[in-house]
Amino acid sequence: MERVKTLENPPPPEALTFLSRLLTGEVPTSSQEVATQFRVRFQQLTGPLMAKSVEDTLFFRQNMGLALNEVGAEPVAHHFSIERFHHEMKTRQARQPDALSGTSTHDTKRGEDARARLYTLTEAPEQWSECLARWRQMNQTHVKFLNDGTAPKSADTWMLYQALTGVWPPMLQPQDETGLNALKTRFEAFVEKALREAKLRTDWVDSNEAYETAMLDYARHLLAPDNQPFLQDFYRSLQPFIRAGLVNSLTQSIIKLTAPGVPDIYQGSEALNFSLVDPDNRREPDFVTLAQQLGQLTPGVFSREESWLNGQVNQYVTAALLRLRQQNHDLFRFGEYLPLRAVGKRADKIIAYARVNHDDVLIVVAPRLVFAECDGLLSQSHAGFWAETEIIIPGHLNQRRYRNALNQEMLTLEERLSLASHQGGVLVLMSD
């Protein structure tokens, strides 16, 4: 209501006051039943209205950052900071400790790991823009000139290349014709839906065949096996974004499984989920492969590049932390959320916090914003990168022994925890 009052042409104040009283139940006893019926009808209307207008229209029109166009999100400028995150987690623990921590569902616009990869574009916007300009030029001959404008327009290509960046399988090679054709089938379906949901030049009930054909032809050309100059350039340019995205995926999984809330893991997302909007995100996962990978898990997954690319690193972390949650229910359900401070050269590249319940303590350290470091293999040691970075351990949490839940290593924490000797700045320490 307060936001409505600030509009350029707000409704009459008396109308807003009347509506506010209906919604909050501030009405005479004789009107309570009618007011309750109104609230029910209001809620039945506003949910679908928001879904169709924002999630299923605006999110397909506003393409500056596709990762923010997500169910429950607001794709507008916000201040993102570690301090804000800590504040939100403390609030969540106080108000909604049993809230679901869902990162993918049957209805999300793209899989959680596609979003994690797309977030990295904001770490290298100039590099991304240069890539985009080059790709547009390489595929310019497939732009069509129609009566209602070019297809695709610049805004369309901005969306297409972002979407393709998010969905590209980490292990797909540009010469893999079978893999390219499988991806092309999925990508075509996404493009058609995205265009129709946007309702700008075509629609579900009034399709613009010329426009759709031109757009789909362009999308097919991007993934055509004979479009090797583009595919080779795209694949090569994508590598640092893929690697930084996989680090984001790992941190996202660790936070989901250790921060306040109840983790909800959508089918197949225990490994990697690069799905597009439905129906792509409703495909049945390869449960046989997931089971095989799960059976092969050891702490050594972090030192194998293939394990990062095929999702085994995420599977390993998910399995280990779910066991930890099972063994320490009260800590995760009732434990206080305590922000920890990073200091040193890479302090801004770390998120750290503790969960404390009586004598039980969990300390979590995970990396963020590491795109600039992702020019090599993820399986390599990055001790040098973290050499001058430490976590301040509060007095009541130090001078204690902890077990690393990810490799079972035992260590005693002093006042400062150096990250130099720990793989990739990742730690999940449980008090012994």
mmCIF file with all atom_site columns, C-alpha atoms in Angstrom, residues 338-344 347-348 350-354 389-394 417:
data_model
loop_
_atom_site.group_PDB
_atom_site.id
_atom_site.type_symbol
_atom_site.label_atom_id
_atom_site.label_alt_id
_atom_site.label_comp_id
_atom_site.label_asym_id
_atom_site.label_entity_id
_atom_site.label_seq_id
_atom_site.pdbx_PDB_ins_code
_atom_site.Cartn_x
_atom_site.Cartn_y
_atom_site.Cartn_z
_atom_site.occupancy
_atom_site.B_iso_or_equiv
_atom_site.pdbx_formal_charge
_atom_site.auth_seq_id
_atom_site.auth_comp_id
_atom_site.auth_asym_id
_atom_site.auth_atom_id
_atom_site.pdbx_PDB_model_num
ATOM 1  C CA . LEU A 1 338 ? 26.993 -16.192 13.299 1.00 0.00 ? 338 LEU A CA 1
ATOM 2  C CA . PRO A 1 339 ? 28.768 -14.212 10.543 1.00 0.00 ? 339 PRO A CA 1
ATOM 3  C CA . LEU A 1 340 ? 32.546 -14.656 10.446 1.00 0.00 ? 340 LEU A CA 1
ATOM 4  C CA . ARG A 1 341 ? 34.974 -12.036 9.171  1.00 0.00 ? 341 ARG A CA 1
ATOM 5  C CA . ALA A 1 342 ? 37.544 -12.657 6.468  1.00 0.00 ? 342 ALA A CA 1
ATOM 6  C CA . VAL A 1 343 ? 40.699 -10.530 6.396  1.00 0.00 ? 343 VAL A CA 1
ATOM 7  C CA . GLY A 1 344 ? 43.637 -10.235 4.049  1.00 0.00 ? 344 GLY A CA 1
ATOM 8  C CA . ALA A 1 347 ? 38.801 -11.151 1.973  1.00 0.00 ? 347 ALA A CA 1
ATOM 9  C CA . ASP A 1 348 ? 36.189 -9.992  -0.525 1.00 0.00 ? 348 ASP A CA 1
ATOM 10 C CA . ILE A 1 350 ? 35.098 -15.348 0.736  1.00 0.00 ? 350 ILE A CA 1
ATOM 11 C CA . ILE A 1 351 ? 31.847 -15.941 2.551  1.00 0.00 ? 351 ILE A CA 1
ATOM 12 C CA . ALA A 1 352 ? 32.178 -17.382 6.048  1.00 0.00 ? 352 ALA A CA 1
ATOM 13 C CA . TYR A 1 353 ? 29.795 -18.078 8.905  1.00 0.00 ? 353 TYR A CA 1
ATOM 14 C CA . ALA A 1 354 ? 29.188 -20.402 11.829 1.00 0.00 ? 354 ALA A CA 1
ATOM 15 C CA . THR A 1 389 ? 43.620 -14.610 3.449  1.00 0.00 ? 389 THR A CA 1
ATOM 16 C CA . GLU A 1 390 ? 42.393 -15.615 6.911  1.00 0.00 ? 390 GLU A CA 1
ATOM 17 C CA . ILE A 1 391 ? 39.145 -16.099 8.806  1.00 0.00 ? 391 ILE A CA 1
ATOM 18 C CA . ILE A 1 392 ? 38.836 -14.553 12.269 1.00 0.00 ? 392 ILE A CA 1
ATOM 19 C CA . ILE A 1 393 ? 37.612 -17.245 14.682 1.00 0.00 ? 393 ILE A CA 1
ATOM 20 C CA . PRO A 1 394 ? 35.826 -15.752 17.748 1.00 0.00 ? 394 PRO A CA 1
ATOM 21 C CA . LEU A 1 417 ? 42.290 -19.691 10.199 1.00 0.00 ? 417 LEU A CA 1
#
